[in-house]
XYZ file of C-alpha atoms in Angstrom:
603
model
C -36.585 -62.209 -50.934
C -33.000 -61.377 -51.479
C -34.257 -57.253 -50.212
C -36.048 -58.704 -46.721
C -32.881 -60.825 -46.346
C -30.789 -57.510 -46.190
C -32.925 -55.415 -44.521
C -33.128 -58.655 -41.604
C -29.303 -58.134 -41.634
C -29.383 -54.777 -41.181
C -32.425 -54.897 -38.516
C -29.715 -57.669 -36.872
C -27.126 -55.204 -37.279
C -28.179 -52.171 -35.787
C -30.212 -54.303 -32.557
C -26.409 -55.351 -32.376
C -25.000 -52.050 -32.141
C -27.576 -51.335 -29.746
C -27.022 -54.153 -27.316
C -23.228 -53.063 -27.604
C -24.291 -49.601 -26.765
C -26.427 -51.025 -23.800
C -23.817 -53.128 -22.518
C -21.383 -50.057 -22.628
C -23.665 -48.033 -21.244
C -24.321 -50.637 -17.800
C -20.919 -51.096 -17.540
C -20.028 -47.249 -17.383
C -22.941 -46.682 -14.882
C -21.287 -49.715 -12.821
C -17.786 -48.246 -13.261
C -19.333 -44.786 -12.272
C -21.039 -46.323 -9.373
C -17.848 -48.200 -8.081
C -16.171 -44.820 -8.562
C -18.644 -42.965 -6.278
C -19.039 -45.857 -3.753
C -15.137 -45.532 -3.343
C -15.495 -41.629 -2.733
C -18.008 -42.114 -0.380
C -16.084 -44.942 1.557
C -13.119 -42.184 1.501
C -15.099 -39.534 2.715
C -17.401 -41.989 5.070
C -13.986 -43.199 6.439
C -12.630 -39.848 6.566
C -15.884 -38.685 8.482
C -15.754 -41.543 10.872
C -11.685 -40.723 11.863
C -13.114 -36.848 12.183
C -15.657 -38.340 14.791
C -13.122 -40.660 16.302
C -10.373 -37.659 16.747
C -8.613 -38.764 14.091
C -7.499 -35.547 12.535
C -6.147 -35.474 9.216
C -2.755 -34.322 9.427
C 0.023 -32.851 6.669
C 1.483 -35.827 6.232
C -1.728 -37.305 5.017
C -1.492 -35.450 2.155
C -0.329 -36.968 -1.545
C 3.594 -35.441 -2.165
C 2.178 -33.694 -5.538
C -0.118 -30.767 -3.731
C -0.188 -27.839 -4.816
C -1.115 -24.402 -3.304
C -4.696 -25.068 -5.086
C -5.563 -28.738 -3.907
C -8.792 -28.900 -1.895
C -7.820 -29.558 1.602
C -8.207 -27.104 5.159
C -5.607 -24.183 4.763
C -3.961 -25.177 7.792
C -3.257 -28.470 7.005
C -2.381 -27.068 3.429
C -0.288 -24.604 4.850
C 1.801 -27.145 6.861
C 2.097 -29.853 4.219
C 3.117 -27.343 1.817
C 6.384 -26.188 3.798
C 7.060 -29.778 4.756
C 7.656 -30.508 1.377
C 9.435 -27.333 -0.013
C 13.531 -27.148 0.081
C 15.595 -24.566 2.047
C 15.752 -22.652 -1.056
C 12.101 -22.412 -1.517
C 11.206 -21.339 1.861
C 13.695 -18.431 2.150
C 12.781 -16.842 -1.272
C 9.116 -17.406 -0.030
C 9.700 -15.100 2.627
C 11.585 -12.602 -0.069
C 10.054 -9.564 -1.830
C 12.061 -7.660 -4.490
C 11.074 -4.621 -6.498
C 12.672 -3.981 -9.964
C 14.477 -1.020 -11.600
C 12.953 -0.739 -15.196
C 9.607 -0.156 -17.089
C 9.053 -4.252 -17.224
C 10.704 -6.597 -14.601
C 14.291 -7.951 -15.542
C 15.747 -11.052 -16.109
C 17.054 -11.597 -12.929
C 13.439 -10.913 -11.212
C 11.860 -13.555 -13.379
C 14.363 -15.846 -12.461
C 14.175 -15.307 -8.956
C 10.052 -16.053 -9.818
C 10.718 -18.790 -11.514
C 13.389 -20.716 -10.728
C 13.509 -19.855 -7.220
C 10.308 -19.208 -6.090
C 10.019 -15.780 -5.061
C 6.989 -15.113 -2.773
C 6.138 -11.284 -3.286
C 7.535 -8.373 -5.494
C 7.117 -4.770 -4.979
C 5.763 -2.200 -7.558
C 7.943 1.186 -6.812
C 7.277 4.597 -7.860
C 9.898 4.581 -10.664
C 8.153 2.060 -13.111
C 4.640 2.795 -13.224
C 3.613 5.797 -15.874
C 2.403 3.331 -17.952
C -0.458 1.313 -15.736
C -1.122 -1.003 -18.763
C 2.466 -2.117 -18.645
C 2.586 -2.732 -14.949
C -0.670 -4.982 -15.537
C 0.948 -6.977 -17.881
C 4.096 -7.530 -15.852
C 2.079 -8.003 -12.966
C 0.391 -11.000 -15.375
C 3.818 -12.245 -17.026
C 4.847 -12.683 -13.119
C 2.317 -14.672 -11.858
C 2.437 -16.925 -14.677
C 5.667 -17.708 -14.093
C 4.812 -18.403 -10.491
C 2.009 -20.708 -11.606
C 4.430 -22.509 -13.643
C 6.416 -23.814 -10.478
C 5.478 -27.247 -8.823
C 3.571 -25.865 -5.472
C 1.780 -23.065 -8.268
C 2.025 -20.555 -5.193
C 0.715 -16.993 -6.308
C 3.015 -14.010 -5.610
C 1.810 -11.066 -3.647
C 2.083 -8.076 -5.595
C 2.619 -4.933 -3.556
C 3.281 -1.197 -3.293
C 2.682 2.171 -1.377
C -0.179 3.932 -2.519
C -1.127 5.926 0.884
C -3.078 8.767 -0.836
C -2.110 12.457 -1.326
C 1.727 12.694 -0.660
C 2.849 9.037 -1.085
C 1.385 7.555 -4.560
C 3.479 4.828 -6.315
C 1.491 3.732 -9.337
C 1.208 6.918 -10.977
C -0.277 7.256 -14.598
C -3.988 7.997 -14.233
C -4.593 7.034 -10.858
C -6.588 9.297 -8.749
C -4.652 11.749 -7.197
C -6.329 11.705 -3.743
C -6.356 14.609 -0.944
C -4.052 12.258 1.707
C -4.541 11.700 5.313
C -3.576 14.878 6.397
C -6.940 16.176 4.712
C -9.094 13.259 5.901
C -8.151 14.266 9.788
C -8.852 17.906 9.318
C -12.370 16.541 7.745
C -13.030 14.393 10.687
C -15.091 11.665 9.317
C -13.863 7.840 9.206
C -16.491 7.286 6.595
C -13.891 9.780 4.355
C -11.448 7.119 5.329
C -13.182 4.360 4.585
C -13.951 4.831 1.063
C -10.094 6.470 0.159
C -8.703 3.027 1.104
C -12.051 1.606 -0.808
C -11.169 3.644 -4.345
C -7.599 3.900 -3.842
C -7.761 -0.194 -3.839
C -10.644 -0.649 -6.670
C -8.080 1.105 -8.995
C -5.360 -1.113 -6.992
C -7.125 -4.121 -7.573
C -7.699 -3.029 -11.293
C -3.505 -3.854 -12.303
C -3.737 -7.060 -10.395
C -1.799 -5.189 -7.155
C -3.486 -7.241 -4.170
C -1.250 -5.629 -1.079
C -0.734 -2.369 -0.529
C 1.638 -0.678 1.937
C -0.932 1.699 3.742
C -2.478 3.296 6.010
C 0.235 5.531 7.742
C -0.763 5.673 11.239
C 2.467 7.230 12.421
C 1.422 10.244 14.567
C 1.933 14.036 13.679
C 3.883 14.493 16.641
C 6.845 16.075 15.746
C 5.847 18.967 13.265
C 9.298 19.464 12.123
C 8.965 15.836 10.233
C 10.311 15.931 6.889
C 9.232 12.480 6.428
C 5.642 11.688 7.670
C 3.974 15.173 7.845
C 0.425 14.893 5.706
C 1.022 11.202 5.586
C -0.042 11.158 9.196
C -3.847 11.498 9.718
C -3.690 13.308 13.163
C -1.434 13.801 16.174
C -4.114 12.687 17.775
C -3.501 8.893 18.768
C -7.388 7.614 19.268
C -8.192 9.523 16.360
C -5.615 8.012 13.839
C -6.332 4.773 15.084
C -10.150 5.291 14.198
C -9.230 6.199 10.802
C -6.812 3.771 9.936
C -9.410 1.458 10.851
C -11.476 2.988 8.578
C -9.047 3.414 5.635
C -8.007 -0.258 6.229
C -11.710 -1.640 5.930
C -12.311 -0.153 2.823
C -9.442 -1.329 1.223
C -10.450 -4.876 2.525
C -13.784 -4.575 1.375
C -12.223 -4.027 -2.391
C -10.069 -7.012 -1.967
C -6.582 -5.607 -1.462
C -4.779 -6.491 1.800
C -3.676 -3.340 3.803
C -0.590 -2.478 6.379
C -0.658 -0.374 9.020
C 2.921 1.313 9.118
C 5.713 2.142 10.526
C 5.369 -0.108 13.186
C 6.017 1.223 16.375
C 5.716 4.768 14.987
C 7.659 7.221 12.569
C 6.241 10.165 13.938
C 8.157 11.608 16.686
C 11.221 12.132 14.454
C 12.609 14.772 12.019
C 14.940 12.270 10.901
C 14.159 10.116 7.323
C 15.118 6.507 7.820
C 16.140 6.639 3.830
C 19.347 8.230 4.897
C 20.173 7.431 8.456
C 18.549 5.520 11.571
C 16.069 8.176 12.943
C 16.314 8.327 17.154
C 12.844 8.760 19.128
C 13.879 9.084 22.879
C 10.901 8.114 24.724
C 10.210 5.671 27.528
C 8.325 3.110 27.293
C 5.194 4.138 29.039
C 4.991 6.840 26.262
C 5.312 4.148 23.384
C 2.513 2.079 24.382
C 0.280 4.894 25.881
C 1.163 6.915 22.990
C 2.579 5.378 19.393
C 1.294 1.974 19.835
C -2.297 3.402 20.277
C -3.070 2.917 16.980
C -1.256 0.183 16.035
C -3.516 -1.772 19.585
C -6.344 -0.356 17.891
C -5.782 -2.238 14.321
C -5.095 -5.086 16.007
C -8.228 -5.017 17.672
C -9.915 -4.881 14.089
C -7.647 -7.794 12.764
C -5.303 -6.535 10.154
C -3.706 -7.917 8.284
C 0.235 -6.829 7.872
C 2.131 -4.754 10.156
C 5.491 -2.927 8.196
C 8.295 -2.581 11.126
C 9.870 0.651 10.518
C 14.134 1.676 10.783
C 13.610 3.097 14.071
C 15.908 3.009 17.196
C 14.043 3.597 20.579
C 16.873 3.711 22.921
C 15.113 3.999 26.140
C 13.352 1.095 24.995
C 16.548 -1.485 24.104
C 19.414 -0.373 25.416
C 21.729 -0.906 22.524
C 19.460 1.052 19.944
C 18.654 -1.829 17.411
C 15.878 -0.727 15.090
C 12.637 -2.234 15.770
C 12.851 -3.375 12.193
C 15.863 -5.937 13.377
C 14.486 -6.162 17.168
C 13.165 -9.377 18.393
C 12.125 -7.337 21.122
C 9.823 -4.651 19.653
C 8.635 -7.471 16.958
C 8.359 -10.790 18.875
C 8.410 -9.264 22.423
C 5.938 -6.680 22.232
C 3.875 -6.938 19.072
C 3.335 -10.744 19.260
C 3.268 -11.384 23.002
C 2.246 -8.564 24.267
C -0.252 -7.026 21.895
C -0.976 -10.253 20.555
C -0.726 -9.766 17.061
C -1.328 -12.492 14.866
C -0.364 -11.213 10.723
C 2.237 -10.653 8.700
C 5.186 -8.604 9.557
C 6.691 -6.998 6.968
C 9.757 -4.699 6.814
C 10.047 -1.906 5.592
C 13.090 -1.530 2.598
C 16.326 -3.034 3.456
C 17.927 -1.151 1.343
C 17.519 1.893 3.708
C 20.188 3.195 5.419
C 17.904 2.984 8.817
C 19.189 -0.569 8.861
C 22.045 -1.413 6.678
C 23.866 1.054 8.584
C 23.271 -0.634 11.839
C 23.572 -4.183 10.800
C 26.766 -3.456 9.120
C 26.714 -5.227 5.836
C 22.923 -6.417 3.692
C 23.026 -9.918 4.413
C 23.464 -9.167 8.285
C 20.269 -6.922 7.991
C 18.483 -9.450 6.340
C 19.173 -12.445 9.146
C 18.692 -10.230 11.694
C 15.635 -9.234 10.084
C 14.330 -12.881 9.842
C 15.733 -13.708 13.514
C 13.530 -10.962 15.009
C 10.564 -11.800 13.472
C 9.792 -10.049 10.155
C 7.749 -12.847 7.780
C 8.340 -11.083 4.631
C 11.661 -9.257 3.783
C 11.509 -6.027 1.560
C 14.481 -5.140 -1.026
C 13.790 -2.180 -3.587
C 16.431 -3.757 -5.801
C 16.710 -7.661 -7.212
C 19.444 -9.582 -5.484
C 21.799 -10.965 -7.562
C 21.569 -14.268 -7.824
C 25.028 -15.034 -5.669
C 24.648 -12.256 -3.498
C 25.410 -12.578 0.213
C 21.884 -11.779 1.409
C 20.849 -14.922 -0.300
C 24.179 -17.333 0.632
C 24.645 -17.043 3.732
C 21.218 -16.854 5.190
C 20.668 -20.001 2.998
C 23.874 -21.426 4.471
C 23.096 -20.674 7.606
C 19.237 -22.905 7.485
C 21.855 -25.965 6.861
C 23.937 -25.239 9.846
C 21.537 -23.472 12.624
C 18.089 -25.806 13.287
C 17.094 -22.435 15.340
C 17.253 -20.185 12.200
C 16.011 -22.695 10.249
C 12.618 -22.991 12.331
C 12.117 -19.050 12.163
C 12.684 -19.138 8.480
C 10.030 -22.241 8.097
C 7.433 -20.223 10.840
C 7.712 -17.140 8.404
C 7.194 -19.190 5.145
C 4.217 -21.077 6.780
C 2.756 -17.622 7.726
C 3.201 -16.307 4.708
C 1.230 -19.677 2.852
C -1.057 -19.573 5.304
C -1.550 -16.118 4.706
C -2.164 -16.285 0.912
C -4.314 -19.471 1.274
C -6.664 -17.542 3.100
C -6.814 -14.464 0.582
C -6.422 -16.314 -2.634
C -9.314 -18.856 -1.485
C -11.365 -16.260 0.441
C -13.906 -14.356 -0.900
C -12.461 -11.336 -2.908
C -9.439 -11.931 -3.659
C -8.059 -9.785 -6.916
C -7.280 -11.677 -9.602
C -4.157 -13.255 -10.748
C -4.701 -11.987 -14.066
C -5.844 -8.335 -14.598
C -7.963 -7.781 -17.733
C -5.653 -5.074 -19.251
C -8.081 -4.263 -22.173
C -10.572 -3.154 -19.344
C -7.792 -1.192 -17.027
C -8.983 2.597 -18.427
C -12.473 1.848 -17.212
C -11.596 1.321 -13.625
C -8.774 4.315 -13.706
C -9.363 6.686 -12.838
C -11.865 5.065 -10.715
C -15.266 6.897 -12.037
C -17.385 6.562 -9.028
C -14.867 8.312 -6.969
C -14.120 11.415 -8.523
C -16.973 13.210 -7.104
C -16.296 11.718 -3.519
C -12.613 12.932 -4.159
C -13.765 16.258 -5.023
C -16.408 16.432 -1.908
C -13.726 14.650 0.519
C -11.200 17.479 -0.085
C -14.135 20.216 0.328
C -14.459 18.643 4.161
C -11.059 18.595 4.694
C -10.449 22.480 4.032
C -9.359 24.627 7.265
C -9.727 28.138 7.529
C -6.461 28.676 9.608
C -6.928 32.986 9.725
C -9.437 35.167 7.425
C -9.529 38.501 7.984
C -10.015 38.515 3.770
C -12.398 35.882 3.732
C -14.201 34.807 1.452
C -12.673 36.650 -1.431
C -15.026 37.816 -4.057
C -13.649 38.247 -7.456
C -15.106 41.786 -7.332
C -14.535 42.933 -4.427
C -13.232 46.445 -4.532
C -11.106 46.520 -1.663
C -8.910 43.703 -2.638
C -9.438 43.650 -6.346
C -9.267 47.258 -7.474
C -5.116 46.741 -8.446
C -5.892 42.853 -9.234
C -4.835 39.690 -8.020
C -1.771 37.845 -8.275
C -1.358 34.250 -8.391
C 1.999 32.859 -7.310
C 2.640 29.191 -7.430
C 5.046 26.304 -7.858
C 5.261 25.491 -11.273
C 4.779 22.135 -11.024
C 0.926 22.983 -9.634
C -0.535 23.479 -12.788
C -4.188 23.317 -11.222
C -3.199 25.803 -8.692
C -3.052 28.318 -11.659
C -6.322 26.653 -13.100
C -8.650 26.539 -10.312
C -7.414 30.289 -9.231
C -8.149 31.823 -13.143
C -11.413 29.863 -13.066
C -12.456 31.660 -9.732
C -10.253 35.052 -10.405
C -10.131 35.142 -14.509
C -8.472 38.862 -14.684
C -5.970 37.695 -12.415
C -2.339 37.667 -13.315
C 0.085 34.652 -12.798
C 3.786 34.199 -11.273
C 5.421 31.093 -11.230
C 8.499 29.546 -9.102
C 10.421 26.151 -8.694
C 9.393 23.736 -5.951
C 12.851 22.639 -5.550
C 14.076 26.137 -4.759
C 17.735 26.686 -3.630
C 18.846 29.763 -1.775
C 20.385 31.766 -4.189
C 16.982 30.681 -6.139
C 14.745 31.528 -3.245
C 16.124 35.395 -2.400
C 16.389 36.268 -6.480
C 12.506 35.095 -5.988
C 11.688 36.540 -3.446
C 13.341 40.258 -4.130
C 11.041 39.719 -8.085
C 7.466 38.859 -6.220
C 8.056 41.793 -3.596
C 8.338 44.105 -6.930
C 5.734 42.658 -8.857
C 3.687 42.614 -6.101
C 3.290 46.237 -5.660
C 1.138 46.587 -8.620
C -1.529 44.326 -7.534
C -4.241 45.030 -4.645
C -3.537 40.763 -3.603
C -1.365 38.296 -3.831
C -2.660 34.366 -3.813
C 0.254 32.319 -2.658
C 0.813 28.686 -2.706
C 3.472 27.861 0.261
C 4.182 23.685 0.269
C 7.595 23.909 2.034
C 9.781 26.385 4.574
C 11.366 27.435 0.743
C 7.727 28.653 -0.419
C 7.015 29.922 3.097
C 9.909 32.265 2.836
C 9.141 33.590 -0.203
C 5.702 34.648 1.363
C 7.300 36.040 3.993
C 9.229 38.584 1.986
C 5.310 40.195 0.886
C 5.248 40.979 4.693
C 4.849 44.885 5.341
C 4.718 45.919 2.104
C 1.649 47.104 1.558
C -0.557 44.320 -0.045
C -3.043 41.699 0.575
C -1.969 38.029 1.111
C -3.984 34.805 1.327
C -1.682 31.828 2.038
C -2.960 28.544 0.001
C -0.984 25.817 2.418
C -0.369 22.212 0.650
C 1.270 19.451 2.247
C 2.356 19.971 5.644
C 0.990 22.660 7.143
C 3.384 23.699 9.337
C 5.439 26.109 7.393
C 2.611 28.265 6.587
C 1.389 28.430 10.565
C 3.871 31.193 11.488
C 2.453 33.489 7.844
C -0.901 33.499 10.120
C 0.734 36.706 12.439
C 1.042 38.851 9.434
C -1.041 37.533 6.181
C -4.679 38.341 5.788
C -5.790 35.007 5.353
C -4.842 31.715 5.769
C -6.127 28.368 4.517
C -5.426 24.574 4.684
C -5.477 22.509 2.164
C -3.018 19.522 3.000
C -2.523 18.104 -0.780
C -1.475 19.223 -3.638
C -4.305 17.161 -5.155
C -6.362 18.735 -8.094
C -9.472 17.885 -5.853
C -7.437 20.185 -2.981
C -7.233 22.779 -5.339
C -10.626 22.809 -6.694
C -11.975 22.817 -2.901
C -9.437 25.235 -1.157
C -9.966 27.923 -4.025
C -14.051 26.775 -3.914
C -13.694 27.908 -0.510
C -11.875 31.171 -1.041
C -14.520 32.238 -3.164
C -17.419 31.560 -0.878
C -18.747 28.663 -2.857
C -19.254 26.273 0.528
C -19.035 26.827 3.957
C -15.455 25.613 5.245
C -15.978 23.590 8.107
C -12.202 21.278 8.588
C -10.959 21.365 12.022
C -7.129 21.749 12.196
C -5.407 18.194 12.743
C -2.450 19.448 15.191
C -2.142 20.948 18.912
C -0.611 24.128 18.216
């Protein structure tokens, strides 16, 4: 009796606990349901004020968004800067590179208690690629810790060939130069595509290419092989090209130097380069390709130090012109992206502007969305103070600094929400698969084979046993920073015999090198010389009339070693100083393919 009588209370015990569970249970399916029927009032009601013309506006918007909530970018965009102080928008529209291996202090306080919109990855900080991914990380945490959790663009210049920031093992790729002597825009397309997959790899989502200055004056110290052509239809073509590719890997390109860098010897490092042309020669000429990128939508335009006199009058750089950059680019050519400047820290514009913090404002004032500095700003520095003073006191600068910022939001809304954006967060434990990038070595290799020119060959191809130009032996004389030139010539020419010279040569340098390779050089039947600069090319020229074989290997810009072609035996065009270039241009020496680049300039 006393055992049913327990095991009734426990039967009552646990239909108890079940009936509590029940009840729990309707009641959360009612709360659940209440829940839903409320979110589909909101979005019924929010449907119905859509169909009424009712838009939903920024200040609809709950004060704590952030650059993730779900809501149209637009709207996002504007709420966003509505609610972000003076000091917020200006460093939005910032971008600062840093001097060390890691970032300093002051950087990651700019990122983090400031709100710095972008930093730049420079050439001096970026042996070690697993290091820049983990600043690249440490930075946009810190940027992710702020209220509005607004990512940071992350950029640098890795053009190809020549121009190659983030060193370490990334590919070292022929250039432009090489992929307008090949001809093909498919060659373009997939340089910008590998050059950003190994980009994309470090967490780098913005990168400052493609050059689509023209080759127009050959005497350029500063563009050369970064230029694809002289041709404008045809740079414009492959810029295209270069710029879809990179796209289609998920970093954002820029077309630069907006309006064109070509048509000067001048470096706007050191001084504000002059092009005196009118204007009917800028836009029928140096805007070509620029018109035809805007065509194609991209993204950021970099505004280069660059005075155009004919142009504006008083010889502003376009970088600081609201003419060239609001004028023309916007309003006339209808350009809708980012404008970007190129380094303030350049002479180009300091030395106009008179002081940094002049630069900058008239920088902002003429348009620019994003500002560049290759150093931190303090934290008190003028370029900061009084352009932040000056939002308090002028509603006019104030608006232009607000219509950057919301660009610049609007901008990253639409990549960090789009479809392939690269991450915040590079996986650095899976950076050496991706670089070098091992699908593109072989295109590297077979790019830089279609991009060889036979400029002159009257000793062409050269067979390694050829009797008339082997019976003394070869010579192979080279910079000796061009360790593959040595490699790829011994692989092709094994007996052959090596000299080696400075790329940096001085004059004193240059004739004690010269007066050495005219007396080795008589004991050998040919010489194989590497010219890169007018130092190299006059070393060359002292092998002229003296009796031996010479087959110019040209690297870089090509000009220097066009005037060797009246006296040397053969001639050919490489453009880099790539180990692909190498490979190919010696590949085609010895007959291996049939060499079939066109050359890129009017001669």
């Amino acid at each position: 009796m006393q055992k049913n009588h327990q095991h009734g209370q426990q039967n009552c015990f646990f239909l108890g606990r079940c009936v509590s569970l029940l009840v729990l249970l309707v009641v959360s399916i009612l709360l659940f349901s209440c829940k839903k029927g409320q979110q589909a009032l909101t979005s019924e009601a929010l449907s119905q004020a859509q169909s009424q013309a009712v838009p939903l506006t920024a200040e609809d918007l709950p004060q704590d968004i952030t650059f993730w909530s779900d809501y149209p970018s637009e709207i996002l965009a504007q709420a966003l800067v509505q609610r972000m102080s003076d000091s917020e928008l200006l460093a939005q529209i910032f971008m600062f590179g840093w001097a060390g291996q890691e970032p300093s202090a002051l950087l990651n306080q700019w990122v983090l208690d400031r709100g710095l919109g972008s930093v730049k990855v420079f050439g001096w900080n970026t042996d070690d690629i697993n290091l820049v991914a983990k600043s690249i990380t440490a930075l946009q945490e810190k940027a992710q810790s702020r209220p509005f959790q607004i990512p940071l663009y992350v950029a640098t210049d890795q053009e190809g060939g020549w121009i190659r920031h983030v060193k370490g093992e990334t590919s070292e790729t022929p250039g432009n130069l090489a992929i307008g002597a090949g001809g093909y825009p498919v060659d373009a397309w997939y340089s910008g595509f590998y050059i950003a997959r190994e980009l994309r790899a470090l967490g780098i989502n913005m990168n400052f290419a493609p050059t689509v200055d023209l080759y127009t004056n050959h005497d350029s110290s500063v563009i050369g092989p970064r230029s694809f052509s002289e041709n404008a239809l045809h740079t414009g073509v492959l810029g295209a090209a270069f710029s879809a590719g990179s796209l289609a890997a998920g970093v954002i390109p820029t077309a630069k130097h907006y309006p064109g860098h070509g048509d000067t010897g001048d470096d706007s490092h050191g001084r504000l380069p002059v092009i005196d042309i009118d204007r009917d020669t800028l836009m029928n000429r140096e805007l070509i390709p620029f018109k035809y990128l805007i065509e194609e939508k991209i993204p950021a335009v970099m505004s280069g130090h660059l005075s155009f006199p004919q142009i504006v009058e008083n010889g502003e750089p376009a970088s600081l012109s609201k003419t060239f950059l609001t004028g023309i680019l916007r309003e006339e050519l209808g350009y809708q992206g980012l404008i970007i400047t190129d380094d303030m820290m350049m002479n180009g514009a300091t030395t106009w502007a008179g002081t940094l913090s002049s630069a900058f404002r008239q920088a902002i004032e003429a348009g620019n969305d994003i500002i560049i500095s290759s150093t931190t700003a303090q934290l008190n520095e003028a370029l900061w103070t009084s352009n932040l003073n000056l939002m308090s006191t002028s509603a006019e600068f104030k608006a232009r600094v607000m219509d950057a910022a919301h660009r610049v939001i609007l901008s990253k809304l639409e990549y960090f929400k789009g479809e392939n954006p690269v991450p915040l967060y590079p996986k650095v434990e899976e950076i050496s698969q991706h670089i070098p990038d091992p699908e593109a070595q072989e295109f590297f290799l077979a790019q830089a084979c279609r991009s060889i020119t036979l400029y002159k060959g009257d000793l062409f191809p050269l067979s390694a046993d050829a009797p008339e130009a082997t019976s003394k032996g070869i010579l192979l004389a080279g910079q000796s920073q061009f360790p593959e030139f040595f490699q790829e010539g011994k692989r092709r020419y094994p007996e052959a015999d090596t000299m080696k010279f400075n790329y940096n040569m001085g004059p004193n340098e240059r004739a004690w090198m010269s007066n050495n390779l005219v007396s080795l050089a008589s004991k050998y039947s040919t010489v194989i010389i590497c010219v890169a600069d007018a130092a190299s090319a006059r070393v060359a020229e002292s092998l002229k009339n003296h009796g031996v074989s010479v087959v110019v290997i040209s690297v870089l810009a090509p000009v220097p070693a066009m005037d060797l072609a009246q006296w040397a035996d053969t001639v050919l065009m490489a453009y880099s100083y790539s180990p692909y270039s190498f490979n190919a241009v010696f590949g085609a020496l010895a007959g291996e393919f049939t060499v079939r680049g066109v050359f890129p300039l009017a001669e």
